[in-house]
Tab-separated table of C-alpha atoms and ligand atoms in Angstrom:
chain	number	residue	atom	x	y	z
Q	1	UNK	CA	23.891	82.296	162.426
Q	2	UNK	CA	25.359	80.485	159.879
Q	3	UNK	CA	28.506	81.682	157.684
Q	4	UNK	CA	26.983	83.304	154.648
Q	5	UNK	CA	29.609	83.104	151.894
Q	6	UNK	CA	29.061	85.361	149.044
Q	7	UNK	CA	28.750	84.565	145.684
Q	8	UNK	CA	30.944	86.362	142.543
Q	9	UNK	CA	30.955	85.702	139.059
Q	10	UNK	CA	34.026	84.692	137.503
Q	11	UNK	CA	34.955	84.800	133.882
Q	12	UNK	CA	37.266	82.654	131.655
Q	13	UNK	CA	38.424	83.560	128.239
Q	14	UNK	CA	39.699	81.057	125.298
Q	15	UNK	CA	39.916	79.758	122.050
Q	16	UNK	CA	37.153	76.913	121.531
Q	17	UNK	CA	35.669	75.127	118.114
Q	18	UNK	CA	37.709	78.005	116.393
Q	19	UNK	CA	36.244	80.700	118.141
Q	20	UNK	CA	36.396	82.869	121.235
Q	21	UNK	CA	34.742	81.966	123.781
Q	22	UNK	CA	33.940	83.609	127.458
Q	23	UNK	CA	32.976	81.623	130.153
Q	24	UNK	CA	31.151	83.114	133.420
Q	25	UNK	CA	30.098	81.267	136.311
Q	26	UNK	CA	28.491	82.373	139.581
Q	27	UNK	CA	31.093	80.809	142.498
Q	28	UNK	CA	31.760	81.169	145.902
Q	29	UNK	CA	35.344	81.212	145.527
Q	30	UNK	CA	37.791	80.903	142.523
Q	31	UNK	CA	38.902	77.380	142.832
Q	32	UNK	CA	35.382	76.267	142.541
Q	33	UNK	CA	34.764	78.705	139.687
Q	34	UNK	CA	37.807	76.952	137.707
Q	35	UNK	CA	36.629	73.787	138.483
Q	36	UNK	CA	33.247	74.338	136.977
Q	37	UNK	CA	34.110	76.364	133.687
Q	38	UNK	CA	37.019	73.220	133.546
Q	39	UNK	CA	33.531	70.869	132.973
Q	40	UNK	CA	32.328	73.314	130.434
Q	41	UNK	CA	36.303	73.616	128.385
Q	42	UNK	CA	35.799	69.739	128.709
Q	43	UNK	CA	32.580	69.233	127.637
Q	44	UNK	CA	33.035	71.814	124.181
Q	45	UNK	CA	35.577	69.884	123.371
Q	46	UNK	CA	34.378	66.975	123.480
Q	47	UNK	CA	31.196	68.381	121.134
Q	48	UNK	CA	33.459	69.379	118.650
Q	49	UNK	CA	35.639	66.058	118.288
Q	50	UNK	CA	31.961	64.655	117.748
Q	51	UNK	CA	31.089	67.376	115.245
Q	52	UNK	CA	34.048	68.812	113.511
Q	53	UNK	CA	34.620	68.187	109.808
Q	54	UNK	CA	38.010	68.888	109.990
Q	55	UNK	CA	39.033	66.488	112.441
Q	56	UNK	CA	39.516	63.460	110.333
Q	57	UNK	CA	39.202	61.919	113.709
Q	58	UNK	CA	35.606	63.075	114.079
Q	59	UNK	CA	32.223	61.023	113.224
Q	60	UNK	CA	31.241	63.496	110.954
Q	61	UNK	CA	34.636	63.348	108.948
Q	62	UNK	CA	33.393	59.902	108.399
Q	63	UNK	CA	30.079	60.342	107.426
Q	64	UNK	CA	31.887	62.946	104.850
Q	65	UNK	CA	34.180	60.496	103.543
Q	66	UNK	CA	31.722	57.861	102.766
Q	67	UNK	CA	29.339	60.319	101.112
Q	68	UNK	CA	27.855	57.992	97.643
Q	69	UNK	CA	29.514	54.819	99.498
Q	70	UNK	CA	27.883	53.942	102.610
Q	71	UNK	CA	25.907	54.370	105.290
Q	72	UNK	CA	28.018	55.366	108.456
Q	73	UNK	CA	27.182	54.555	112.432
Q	74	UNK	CA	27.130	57.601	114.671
Q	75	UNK	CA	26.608	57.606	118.112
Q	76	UNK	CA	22.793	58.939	119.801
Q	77	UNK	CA	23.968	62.687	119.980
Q	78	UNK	CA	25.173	63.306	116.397
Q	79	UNK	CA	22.000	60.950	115.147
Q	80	UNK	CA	19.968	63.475	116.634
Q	81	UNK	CA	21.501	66.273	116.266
Q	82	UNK	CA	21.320	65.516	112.534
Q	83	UNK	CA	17.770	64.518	112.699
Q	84	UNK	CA	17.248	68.339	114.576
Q	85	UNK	CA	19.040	70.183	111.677
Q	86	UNK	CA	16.713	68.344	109.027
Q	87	UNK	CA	13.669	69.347	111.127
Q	88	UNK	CA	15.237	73.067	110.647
Q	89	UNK	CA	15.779	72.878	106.998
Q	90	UNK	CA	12.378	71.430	106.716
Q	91	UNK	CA	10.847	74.359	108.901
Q	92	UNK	CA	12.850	76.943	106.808
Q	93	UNK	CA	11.889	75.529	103.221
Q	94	UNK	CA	15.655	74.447	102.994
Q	95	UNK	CA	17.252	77.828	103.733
Q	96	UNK	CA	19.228	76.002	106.555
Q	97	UNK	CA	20.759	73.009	105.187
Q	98	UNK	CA	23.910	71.559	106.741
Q	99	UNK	CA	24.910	69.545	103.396
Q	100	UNK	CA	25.645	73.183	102.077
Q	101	UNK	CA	29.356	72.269	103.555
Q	102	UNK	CA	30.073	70.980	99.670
Q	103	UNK	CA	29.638	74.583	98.901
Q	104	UNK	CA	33.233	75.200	100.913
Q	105	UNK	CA	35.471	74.444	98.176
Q	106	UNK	CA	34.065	77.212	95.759
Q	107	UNK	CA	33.182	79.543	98.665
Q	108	UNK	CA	35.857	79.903	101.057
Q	109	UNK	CA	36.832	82.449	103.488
Q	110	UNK	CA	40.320	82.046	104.697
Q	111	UNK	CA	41.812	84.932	102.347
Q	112	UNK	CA	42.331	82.305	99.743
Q	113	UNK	CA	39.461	82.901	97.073
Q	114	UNK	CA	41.296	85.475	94.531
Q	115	UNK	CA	38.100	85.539	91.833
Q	116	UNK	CA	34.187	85.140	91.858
Q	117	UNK	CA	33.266	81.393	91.052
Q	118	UNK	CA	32.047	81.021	87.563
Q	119	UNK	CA	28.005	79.697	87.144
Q	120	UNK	CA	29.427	76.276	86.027
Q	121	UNK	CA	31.507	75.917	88.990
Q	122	UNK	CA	28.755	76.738	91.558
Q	123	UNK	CA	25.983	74.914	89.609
Q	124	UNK	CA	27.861	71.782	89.704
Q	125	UNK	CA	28.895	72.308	93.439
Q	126	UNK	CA	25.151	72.878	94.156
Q	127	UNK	CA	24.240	70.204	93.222
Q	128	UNK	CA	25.624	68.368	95.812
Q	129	UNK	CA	23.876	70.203	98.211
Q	130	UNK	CA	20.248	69.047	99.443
Q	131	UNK	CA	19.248	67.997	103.102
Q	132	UNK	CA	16.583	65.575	101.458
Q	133	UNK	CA	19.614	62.915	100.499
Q	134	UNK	CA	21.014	62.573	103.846
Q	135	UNK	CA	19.593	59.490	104.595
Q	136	UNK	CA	18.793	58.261	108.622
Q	137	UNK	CA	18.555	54.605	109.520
Q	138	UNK	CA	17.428	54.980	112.822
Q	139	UNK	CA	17.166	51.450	113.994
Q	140	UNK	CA	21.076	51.261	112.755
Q	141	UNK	CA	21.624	55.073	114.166
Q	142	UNK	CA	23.335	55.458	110.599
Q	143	UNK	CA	23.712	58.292	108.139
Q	144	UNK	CA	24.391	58.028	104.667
Q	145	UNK	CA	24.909	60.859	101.933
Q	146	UNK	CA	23.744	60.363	98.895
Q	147	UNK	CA	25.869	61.130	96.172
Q	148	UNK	CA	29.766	61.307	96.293
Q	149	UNK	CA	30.702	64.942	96.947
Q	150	UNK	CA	28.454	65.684	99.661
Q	151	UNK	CA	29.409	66.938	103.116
Q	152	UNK	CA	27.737	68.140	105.887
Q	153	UNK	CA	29.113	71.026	108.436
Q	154	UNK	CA	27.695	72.007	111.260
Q	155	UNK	CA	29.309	75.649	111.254
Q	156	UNK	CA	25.533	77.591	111.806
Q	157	UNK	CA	24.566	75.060	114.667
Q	158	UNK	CA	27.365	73.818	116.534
Q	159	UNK	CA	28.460	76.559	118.449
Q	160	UNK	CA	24.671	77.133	119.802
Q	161	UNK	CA	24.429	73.374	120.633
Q	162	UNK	CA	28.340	73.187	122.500
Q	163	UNK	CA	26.484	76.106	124.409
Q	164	UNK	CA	23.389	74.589	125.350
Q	165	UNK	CA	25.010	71.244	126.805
Q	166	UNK	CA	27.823	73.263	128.535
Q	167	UNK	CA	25.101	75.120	129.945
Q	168	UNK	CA	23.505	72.325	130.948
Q	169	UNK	CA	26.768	70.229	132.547
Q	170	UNK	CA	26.597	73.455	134.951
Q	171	UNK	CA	23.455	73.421	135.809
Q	172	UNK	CA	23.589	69.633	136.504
Q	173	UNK	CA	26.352	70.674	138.898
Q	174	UNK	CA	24.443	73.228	140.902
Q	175	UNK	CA	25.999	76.627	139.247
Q	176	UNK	CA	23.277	78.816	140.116
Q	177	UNK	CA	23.676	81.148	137.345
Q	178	UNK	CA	26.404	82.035	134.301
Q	179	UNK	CA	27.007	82.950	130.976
Q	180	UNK	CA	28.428	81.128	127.710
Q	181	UNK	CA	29.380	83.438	125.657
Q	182	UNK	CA	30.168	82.348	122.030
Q	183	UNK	CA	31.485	84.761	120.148
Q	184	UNK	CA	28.677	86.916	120.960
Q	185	UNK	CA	26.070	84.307	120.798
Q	186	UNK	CA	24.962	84.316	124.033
Q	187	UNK	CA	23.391	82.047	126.749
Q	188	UNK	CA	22.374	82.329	129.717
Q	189	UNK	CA	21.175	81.094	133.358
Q	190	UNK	CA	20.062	82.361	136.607
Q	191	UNK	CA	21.006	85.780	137.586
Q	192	UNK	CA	23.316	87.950	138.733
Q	193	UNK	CA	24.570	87.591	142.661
Q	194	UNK	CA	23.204	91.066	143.409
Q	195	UNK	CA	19.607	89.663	141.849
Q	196	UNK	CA	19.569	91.651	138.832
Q	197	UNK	CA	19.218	89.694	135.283
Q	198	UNK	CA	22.050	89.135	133.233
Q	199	UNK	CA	22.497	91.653	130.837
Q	200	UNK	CA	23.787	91.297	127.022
Q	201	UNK	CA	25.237	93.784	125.079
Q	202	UNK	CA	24.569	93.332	120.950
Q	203	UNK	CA	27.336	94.530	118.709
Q	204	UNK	CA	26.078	97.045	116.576
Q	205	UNK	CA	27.057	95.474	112.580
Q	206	UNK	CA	27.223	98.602	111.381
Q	207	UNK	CA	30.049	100.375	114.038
Q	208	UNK	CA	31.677	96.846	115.777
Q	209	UNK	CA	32.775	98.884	118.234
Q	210	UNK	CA	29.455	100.178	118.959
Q	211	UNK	CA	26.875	98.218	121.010
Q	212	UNK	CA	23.553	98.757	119.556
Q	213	UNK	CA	21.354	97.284	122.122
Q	214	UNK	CA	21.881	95.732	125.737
Q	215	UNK	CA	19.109	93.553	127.237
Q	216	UNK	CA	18.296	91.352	130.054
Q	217	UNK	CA	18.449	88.179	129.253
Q	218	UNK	CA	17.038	85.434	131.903
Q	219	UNK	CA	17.798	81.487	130.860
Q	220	UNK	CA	17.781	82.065	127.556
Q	221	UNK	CA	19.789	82.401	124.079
Q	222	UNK	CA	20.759	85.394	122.160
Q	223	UNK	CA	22.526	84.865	118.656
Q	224	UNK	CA	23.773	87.145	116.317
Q	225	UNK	CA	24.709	86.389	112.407
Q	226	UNK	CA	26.242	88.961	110.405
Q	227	UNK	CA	27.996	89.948	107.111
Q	228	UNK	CA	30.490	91.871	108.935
Q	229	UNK	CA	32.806	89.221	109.941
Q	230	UNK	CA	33.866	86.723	107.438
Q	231	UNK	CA	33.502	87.577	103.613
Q	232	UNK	CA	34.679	88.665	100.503
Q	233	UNK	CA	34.091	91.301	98.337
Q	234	UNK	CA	34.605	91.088	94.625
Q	235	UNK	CA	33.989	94.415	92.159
Q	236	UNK	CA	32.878	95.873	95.330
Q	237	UNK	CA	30.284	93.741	95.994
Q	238	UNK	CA	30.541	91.690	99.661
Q	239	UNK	CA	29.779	88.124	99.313
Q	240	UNK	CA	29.267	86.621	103.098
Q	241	UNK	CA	30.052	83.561	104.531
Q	242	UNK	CA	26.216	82.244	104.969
Q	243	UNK	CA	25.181	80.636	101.377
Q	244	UNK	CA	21.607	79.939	100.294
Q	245	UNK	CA	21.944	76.362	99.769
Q	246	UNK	CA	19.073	76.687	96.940
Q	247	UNK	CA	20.754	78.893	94.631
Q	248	UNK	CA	24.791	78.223	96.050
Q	249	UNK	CA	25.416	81.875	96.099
Q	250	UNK	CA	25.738	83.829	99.323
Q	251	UNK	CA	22.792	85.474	100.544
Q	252	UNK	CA	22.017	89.262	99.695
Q	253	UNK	CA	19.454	91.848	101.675
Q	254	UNK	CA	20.503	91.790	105.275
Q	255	UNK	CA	23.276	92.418	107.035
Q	256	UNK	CA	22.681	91.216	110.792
Q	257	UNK	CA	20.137	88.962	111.794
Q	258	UNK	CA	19.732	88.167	116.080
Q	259	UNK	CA	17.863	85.954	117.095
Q	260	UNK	CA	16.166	85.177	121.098
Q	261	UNK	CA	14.919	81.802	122.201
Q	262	UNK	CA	15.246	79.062	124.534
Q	263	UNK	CA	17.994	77.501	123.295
Q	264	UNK	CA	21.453	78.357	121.679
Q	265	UNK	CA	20.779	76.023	119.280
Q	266	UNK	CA	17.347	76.977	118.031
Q	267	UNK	CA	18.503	80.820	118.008
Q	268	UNK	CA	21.851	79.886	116.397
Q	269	UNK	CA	20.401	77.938	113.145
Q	270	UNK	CA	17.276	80.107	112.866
Q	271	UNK	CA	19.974	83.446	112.950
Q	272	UNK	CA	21.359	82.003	109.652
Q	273	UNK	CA	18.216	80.714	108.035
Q	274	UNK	CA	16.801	84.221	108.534
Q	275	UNK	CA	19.890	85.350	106.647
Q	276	UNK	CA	18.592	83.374	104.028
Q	277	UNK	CA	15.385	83.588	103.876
Q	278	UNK	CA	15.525	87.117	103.743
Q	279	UNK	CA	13.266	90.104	105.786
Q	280	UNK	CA	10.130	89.001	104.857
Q	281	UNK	CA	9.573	85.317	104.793
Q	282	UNK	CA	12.189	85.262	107.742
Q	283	UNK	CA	10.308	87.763	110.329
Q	284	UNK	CA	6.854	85.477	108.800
Q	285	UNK	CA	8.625	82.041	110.263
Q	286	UNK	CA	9.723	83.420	113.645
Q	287	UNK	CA	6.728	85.099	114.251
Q	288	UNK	CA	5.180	81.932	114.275
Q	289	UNK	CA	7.093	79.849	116.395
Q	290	UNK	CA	6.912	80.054	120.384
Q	291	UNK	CA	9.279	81.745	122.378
Q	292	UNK	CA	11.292	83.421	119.409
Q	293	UNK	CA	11.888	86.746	118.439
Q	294	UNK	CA	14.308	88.813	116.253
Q	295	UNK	CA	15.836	91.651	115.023
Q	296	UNK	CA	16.832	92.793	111.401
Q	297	UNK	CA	18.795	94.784	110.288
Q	298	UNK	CA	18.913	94.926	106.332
Q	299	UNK	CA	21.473	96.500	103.868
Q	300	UNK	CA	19.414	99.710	103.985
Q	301	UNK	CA	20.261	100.415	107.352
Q	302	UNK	CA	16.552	99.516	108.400
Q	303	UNK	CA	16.105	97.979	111.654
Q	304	UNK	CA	13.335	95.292	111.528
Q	305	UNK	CA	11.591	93.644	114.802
Q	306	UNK	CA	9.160	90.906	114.862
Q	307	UNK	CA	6.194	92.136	116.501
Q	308	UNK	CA	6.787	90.123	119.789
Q	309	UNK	CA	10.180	92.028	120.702
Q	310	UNK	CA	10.208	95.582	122.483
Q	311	UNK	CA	13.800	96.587	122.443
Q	312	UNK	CA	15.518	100.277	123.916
Q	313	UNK	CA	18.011	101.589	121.150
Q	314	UNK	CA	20.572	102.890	122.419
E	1	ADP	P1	28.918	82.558	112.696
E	1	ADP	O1	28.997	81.219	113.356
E	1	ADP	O2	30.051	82.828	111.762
E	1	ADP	O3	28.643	83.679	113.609
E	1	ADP	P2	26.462	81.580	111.540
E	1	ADP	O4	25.955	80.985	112.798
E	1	ADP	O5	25.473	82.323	110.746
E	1	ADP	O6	27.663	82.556	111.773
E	1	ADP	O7	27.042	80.404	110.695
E	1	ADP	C1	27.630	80.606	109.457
E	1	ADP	C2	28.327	79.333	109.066
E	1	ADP	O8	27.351	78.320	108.799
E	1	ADP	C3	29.113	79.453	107.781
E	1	ADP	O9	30.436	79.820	108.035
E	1	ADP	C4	29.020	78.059	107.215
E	1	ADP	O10	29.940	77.209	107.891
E	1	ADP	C5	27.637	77.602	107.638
E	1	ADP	N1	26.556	77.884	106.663
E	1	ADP	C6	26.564	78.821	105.665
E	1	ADP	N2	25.380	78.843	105.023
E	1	ADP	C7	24.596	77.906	105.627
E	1	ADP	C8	23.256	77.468	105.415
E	1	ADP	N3	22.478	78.020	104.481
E	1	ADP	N4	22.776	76.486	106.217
E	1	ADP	C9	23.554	75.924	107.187
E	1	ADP	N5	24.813	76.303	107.423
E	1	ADP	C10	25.340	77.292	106.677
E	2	MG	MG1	23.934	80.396	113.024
């Protein structure tokens, strides 16, 4: 008989792209479980010194600087990555837009906004915004903004595509099964060692402390977006951190939007554009795509699910 060694899950815990991030891989021993979530630290970094805009190392910084100047050569993975998020904003009627990034200097969330921006102030910052003048040579694998002013930021997408390609350095590597865990947007592989499915809890926005739902999850992406975590509130009325790029104010109606699919990435940008879009159109456009599913919850209190999701409260 040969030696059966048994296999554990081990779990790493850091700071990554600005946000917490836990790390579990299935391993037969420690060492090999550092070495593997090691690939994954390595490979989220590397994402965001690709995709950062405030690394003025970063392509992206780049393509930011030269906005109304010139076109700018990116490498393969940015190009497409672009092209992706333009496919999203086209999907979502422009709800998701990463050129609302021009919209950070009149919205910003780091303690230092002291007063509500005026119209003037966020009609002239809007109108920087608009995924339809970021311009894609392919042949050239350039991208060129517009107008001066413009910016792109991949803050509703990143984190979900970092997951996705550490996932999949770890798979390429033979890890049977893990987590990434981005601050609570979740993906997974594989299953447990004991053969169960991974389960994943879902803060409940209303009581953080609270979890409001946990579900098995098999190779597959969970993602939350909320008002609960980063906003403002002016006259008692809480302005969050995800902007409808139409209007350049932040959107209003729901307070936590998850969303399941295949990939981090999807789930992550179509969490946001839901936020956006609002209860209605938003359940309407994830109803119709494949493999995707959600759950609402809106500033009533009212929990929404679209109709292909069967979920225990708890
Ligand atoms: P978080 O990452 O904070 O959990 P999200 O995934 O919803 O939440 O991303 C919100 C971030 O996305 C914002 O902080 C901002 O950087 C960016 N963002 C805000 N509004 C939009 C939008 N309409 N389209 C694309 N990105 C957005
Ligand atoms: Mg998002």
């Amino acid at each position: 008989m040969g030696l059966l060694v048994a296999q554990e899950p081990y779990k790493r815990t850091m700071k990554l792209m600005g946000s917490r991030f836990d790390i579990t891989v299935v391993a037969k021993d420690p060492v090999e479980a550092n070495g593997y979530i090691d690939l994954a630290v390595n490979e989220i970094t590397r994402i965001e010194q690709l995709i950062s805009s405030w690394d003025a190392n970063s392509q992206t910084a780049e393509v930011n600087r030269n906005a109304g100047i010139r076109p700018v050569q990116v490498n393969a993975e940015l190009f497409e990555l672009i092209q992706r998020a333009i496919s999203i904003s086209k999907l979502t009627d422009g709800a998701f837009d990463i050129s609302y990034a021009s919209m950070d200097n009149i919205w910003r969330f780091d303690g230092s906004m002291k007063e509500m921006p005026t119209a003037e102030e966020i009609k002239a910052s809007v109108s920087k915004v608009g995924y339809q003048h970021i311009v894609l040579n392919k042949e050239n694998s350039t991208v060129f903004l517009k107008s001066k002013g413009m910016k792109i930021g991949f803050g509703a997408i990143g984190k979900g595509y970092a997951a996705d390609k550490a996932k999949d350095v770890l798979i390429a590597k033979g890890v049977v099964a893990g987590i990434i865990n981005a601050s609570g947007d979740m993906n997974t592989w594989g299953k447990q060692p004991n053969g169960n499915e991974w389960n994943v809890a879902i803060t409940n926005p209303m009581d953080k402390n609270k979890v409001f739902a946990v579900l098995p999850i098999t190779n597959g992406a969970v993602v939350t977006s909320g008002n609960y975590e980063k906003y403002v509130t002016f006259e008692d009325v809480r302005y969050t951190h995800i902007i409808d790029p139409r209007s350049g104010y932040p959107a209003t109606g729901i307070i936590s939007v998850t969303v399941f699919a295949p990939k981090a990435e999807l789930a992550d940008a179509l969490a946001t554009s839901v936020f956006v879009m609002g209860k209605n159109v938003g359940l309407n456009r994830i109803e119709q795509l494949p493999k995707v599913a959600c759950i609402i919850i809106d500033d009533k209190g009212n929990i929404i699910t679209s109709k292909n999701i069967e979920i225990e409260k708890s």
